PDB file of C-alpha atoms and ligand atoms in Angstrom:
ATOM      1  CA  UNK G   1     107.399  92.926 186.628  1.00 44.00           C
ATOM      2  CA  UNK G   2     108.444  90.547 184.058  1.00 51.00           C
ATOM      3  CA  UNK G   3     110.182  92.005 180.827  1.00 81.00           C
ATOM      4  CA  UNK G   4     112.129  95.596 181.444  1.00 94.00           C
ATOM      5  CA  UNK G   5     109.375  98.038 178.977  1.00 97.00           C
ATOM      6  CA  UNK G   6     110.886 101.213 178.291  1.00 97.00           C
ATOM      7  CA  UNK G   7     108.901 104.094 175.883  1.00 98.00           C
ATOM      8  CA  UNK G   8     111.009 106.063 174.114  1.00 98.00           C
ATOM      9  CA  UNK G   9     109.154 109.167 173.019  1.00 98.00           C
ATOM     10  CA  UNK G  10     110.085 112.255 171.037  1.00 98.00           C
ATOM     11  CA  UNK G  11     107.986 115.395 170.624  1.00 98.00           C
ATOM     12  CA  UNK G  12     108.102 118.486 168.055  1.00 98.00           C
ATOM     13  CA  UNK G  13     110.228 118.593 164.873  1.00 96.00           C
ATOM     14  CA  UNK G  14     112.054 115.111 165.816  1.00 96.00           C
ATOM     15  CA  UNK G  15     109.847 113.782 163.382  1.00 95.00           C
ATOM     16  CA  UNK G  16     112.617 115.813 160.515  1.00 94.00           C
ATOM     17  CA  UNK G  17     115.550 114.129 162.003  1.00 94.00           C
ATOM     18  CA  UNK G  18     117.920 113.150 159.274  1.00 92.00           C
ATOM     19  CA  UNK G  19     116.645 116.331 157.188  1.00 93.00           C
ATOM     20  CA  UNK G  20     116.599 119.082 160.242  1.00 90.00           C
ATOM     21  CA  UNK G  21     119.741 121.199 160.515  1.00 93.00           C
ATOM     22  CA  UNK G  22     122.029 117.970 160.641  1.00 93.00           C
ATOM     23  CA  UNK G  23     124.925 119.992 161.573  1.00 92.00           C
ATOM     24  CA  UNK G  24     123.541 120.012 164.936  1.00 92.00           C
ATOM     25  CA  UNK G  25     121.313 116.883 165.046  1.00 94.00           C
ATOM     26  CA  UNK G  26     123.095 114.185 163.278  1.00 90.00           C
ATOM     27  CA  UNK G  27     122.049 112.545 159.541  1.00 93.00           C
ATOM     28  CA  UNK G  28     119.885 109.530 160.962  1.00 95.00           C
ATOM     29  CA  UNK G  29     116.090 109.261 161.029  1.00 96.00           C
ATOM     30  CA  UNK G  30     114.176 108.886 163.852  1.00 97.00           C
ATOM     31  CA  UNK G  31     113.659 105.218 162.407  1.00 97.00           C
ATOM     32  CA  UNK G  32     117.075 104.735 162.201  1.00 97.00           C
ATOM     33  CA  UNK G  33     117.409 105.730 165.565  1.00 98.00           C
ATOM     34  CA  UNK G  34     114.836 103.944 167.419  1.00 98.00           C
ATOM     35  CA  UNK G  35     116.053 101.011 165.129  1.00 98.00           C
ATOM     36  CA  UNK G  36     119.433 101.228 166.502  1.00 98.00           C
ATOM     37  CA  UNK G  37     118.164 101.559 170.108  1.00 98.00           C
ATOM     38  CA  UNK G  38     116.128  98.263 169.850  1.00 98.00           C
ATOM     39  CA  UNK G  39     119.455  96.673 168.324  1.00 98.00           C
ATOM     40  CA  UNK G  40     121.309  97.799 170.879  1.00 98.00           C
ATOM     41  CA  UNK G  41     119.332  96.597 173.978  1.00 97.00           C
ATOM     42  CA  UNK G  42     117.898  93.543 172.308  1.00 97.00           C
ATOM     43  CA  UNK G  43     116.612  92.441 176.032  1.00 95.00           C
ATOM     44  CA  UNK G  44     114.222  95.328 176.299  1.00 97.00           C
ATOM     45  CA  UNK G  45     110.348  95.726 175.181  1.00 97.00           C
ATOM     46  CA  UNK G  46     110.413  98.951 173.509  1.00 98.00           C
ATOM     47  CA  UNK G  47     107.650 101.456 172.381  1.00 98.00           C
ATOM     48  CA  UNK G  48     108.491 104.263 170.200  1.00 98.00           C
ATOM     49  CA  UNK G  49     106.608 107.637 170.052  1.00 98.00           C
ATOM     50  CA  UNK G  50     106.411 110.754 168.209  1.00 98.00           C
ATOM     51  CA  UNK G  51     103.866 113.696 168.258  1.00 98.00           C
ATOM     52  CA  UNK G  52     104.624 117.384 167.557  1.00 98.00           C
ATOM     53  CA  UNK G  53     101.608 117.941 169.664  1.00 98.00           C
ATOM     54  CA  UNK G  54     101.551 118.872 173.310  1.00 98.00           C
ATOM     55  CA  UNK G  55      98.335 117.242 173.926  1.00 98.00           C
ATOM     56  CA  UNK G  56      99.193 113.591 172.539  1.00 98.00           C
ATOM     57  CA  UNK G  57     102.317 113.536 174.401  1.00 98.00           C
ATOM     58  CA  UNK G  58     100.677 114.096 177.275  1.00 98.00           C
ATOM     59  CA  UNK G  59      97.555 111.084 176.446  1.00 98.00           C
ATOM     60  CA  UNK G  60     100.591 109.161 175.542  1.00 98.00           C
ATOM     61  CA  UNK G  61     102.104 109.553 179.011  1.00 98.00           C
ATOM     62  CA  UNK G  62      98.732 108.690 181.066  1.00 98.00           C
ATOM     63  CA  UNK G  63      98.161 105.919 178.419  1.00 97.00           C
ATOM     64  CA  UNK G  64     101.628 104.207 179.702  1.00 96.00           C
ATOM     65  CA  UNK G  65     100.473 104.955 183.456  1.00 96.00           C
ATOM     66  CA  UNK G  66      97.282 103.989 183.536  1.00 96.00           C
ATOM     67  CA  UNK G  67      98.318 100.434 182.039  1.00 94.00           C
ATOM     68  CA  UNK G  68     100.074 100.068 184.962  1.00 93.00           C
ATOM     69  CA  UNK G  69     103.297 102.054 183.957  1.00 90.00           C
ATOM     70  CA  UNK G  70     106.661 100.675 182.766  1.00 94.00           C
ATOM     71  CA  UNK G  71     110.221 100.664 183.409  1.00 95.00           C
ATOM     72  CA  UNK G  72     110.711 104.189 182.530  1.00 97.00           C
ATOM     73  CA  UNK G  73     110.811 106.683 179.359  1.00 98.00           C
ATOM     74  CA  UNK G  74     113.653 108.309 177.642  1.00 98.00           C
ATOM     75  CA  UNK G  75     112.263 111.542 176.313  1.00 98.00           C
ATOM     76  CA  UNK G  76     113.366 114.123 174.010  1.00 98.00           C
ATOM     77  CA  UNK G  77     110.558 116.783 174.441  1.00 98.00           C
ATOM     78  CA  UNK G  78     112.047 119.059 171.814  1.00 98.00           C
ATOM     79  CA  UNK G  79     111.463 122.728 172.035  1.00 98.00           C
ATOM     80  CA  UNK G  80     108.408 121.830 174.848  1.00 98.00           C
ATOM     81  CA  UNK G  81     111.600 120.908 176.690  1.00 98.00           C
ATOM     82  CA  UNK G  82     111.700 124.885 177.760  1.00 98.00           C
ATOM     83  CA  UNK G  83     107.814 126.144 178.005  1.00 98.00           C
ATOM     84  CA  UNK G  84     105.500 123.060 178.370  1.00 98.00           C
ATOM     85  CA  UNK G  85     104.186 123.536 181.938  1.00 98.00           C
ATOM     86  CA  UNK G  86     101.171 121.050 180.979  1.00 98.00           C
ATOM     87  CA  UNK G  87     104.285 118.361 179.961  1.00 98.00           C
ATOM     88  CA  UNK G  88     105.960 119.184 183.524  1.00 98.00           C
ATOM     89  CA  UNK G  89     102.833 118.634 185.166  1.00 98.00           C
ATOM     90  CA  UNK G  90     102.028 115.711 183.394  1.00 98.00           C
ATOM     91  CA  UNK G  91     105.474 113.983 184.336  1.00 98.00           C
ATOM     92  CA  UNK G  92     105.165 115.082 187.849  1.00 98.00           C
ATOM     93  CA  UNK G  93     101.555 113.506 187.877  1.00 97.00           C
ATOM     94  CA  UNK G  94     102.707 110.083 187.261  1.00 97.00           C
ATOM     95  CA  UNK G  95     104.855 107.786 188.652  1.00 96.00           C
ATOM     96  CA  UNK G  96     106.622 106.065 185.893  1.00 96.00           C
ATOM     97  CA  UNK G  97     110.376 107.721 185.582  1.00 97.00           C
ATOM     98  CA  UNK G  98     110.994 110.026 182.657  1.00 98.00           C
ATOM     99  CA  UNK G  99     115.164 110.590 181.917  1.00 98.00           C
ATOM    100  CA  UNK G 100     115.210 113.622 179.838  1.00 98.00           C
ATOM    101  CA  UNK G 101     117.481 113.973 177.195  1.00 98.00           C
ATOM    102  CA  UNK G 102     118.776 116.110 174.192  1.00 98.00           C
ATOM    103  CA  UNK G 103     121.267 115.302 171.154  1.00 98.00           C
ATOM    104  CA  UNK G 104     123.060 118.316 171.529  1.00 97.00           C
ATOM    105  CA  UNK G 105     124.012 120.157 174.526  1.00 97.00           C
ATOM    106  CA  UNK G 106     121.548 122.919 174.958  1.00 98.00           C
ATOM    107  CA  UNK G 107     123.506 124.488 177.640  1.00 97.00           C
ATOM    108  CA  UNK G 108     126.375 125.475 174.908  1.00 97.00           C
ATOM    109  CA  UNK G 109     123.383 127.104 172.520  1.00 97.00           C
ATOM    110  CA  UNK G 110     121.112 129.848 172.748  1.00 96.00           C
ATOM    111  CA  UNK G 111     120.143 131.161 176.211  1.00 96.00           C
ATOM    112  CA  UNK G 112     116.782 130.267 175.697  1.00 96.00           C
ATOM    113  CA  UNK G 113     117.450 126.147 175.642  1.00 97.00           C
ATOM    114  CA  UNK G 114     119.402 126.852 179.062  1.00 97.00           C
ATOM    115  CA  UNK G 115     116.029 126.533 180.702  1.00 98.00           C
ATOM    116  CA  UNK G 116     114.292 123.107 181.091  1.00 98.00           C
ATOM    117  CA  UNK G 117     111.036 123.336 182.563  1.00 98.00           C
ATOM    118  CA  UNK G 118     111.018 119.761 183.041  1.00 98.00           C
ATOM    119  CA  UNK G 119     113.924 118.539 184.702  1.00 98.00           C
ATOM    120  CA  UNK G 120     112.884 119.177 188.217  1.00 98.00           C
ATOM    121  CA  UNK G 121     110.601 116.428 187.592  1.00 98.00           C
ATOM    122  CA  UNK G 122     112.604 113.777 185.547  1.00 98.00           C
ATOM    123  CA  UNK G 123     114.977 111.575 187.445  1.00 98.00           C
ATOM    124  CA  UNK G 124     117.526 112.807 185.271  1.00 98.00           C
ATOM    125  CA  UNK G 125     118.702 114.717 182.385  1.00 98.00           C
ATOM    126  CA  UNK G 126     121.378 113.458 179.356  1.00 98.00           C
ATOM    127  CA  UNK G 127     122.389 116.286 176.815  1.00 98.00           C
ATOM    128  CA  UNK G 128     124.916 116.713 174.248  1.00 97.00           C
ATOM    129  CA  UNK G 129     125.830 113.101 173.341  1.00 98.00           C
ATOM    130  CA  UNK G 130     124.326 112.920 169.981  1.00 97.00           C
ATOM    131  CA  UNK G 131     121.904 109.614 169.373  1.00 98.00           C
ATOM    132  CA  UNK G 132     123.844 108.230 172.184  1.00 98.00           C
ATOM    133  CA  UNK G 133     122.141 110.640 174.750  1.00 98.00           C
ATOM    134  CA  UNK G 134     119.166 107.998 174.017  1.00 98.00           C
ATOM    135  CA  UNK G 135     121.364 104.843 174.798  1.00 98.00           C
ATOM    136  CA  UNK G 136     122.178 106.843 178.171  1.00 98.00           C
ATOM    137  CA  UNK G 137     119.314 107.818 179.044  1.00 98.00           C
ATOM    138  CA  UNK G 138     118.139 103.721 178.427  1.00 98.00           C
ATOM    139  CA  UNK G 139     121.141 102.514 180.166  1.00 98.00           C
ATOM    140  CA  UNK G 140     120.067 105.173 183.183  1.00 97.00           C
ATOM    141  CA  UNK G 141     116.722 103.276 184.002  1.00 97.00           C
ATOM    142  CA  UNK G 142     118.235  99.692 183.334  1.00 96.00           C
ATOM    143  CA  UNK G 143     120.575 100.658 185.902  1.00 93.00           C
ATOM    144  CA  UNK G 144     118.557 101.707 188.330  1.00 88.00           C
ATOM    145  CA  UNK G 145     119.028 100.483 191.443  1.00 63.00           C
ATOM    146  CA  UNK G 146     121.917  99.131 191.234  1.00 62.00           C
ATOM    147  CA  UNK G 147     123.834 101.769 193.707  1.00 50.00           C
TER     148      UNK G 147
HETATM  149  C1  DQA X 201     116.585 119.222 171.396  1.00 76.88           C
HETATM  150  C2  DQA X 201     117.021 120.610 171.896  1.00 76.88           C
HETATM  151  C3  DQA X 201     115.854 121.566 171.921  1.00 76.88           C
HETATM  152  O1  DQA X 201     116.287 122.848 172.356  1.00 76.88           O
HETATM  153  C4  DQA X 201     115.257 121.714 170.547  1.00 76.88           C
HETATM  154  O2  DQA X 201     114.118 122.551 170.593  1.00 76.88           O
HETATM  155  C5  DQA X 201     114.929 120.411 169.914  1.00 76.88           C
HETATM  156  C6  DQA X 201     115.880 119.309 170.057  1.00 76.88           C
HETATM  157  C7  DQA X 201     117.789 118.262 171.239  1.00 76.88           C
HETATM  158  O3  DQA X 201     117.540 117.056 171.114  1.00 76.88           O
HETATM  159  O4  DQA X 201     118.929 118.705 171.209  1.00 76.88           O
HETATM  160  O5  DQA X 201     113.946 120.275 169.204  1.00 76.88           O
HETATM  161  O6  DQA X 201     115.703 118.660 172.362  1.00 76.88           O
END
């Protein structure tokens, strides 16, 4: 493959980032986000994406695979993150690598966001690091490989 392509895609309620309870999400967009993401890996072909809906995340996935795939997708799937069976089997249907992650750590919040329906099939999971769980989860698949 030529240039390293990496999606980064966001479902519900991310869209309100910057407005959303930033005592627990940060202050920055998710434009300022994804901007500083591209800034920060200035090597990498990014795509950016954002539904609240289950179904267009899921399109969005087989869109990426049936192009032929790319090097991976850092997703925050929001509250899908702990119900979406349709997202799990989605991931688990393609072969593209999905690195979950969260800006805050679910696992100190409400029982509920213990749960990830999803991780069994992502290669792995970042949580708790704020807008830097997306720079992990990008510096995950770039390094891929390399042990
Ligand atoms: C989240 C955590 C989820 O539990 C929540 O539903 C979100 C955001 C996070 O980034 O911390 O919408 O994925």
């Amino acid at each position: 493959m030529s240039a390293t392509s990496i999606l980064i895609m966001n479902g519900p309620n991310l869209s309100r980032l910057g407005k959303r309870e930033p005592e627990v999400y940060g202050s920055l967009t998710i434009d300022e986000i994804n901007r500083g993401i591209a800034v920060a890996f200035p090597e990498v072909n990014f795509e950016f994406f954002q539904s609240g809906y289950e179904g267009a995340l899921l399109e969005k996935l087989f869109e990426i695979e049936d192009r032929g795939g790319c090097s991976g997708i850092v997703l925050n799937a929001g509250a899908f993150t702990h119900y979406s069976i349709a997202l799990r089997d989605a991931i688990s249907s393609i072969r593209t690598p999905v690195v979950e992650v969260h800006l805050s750590n679910v696992h100190k919040r409400e029982e509920f966001r213990h749960k990830s329906v999803i991780s069994a099939v992502c290669i792995g999971v970042i949580a708790g690091f704020g807008v830097q769980s997306y720079h992990l989860g990008v510096r995950a698949l770039l390094g891929r490989g390399d042990s």
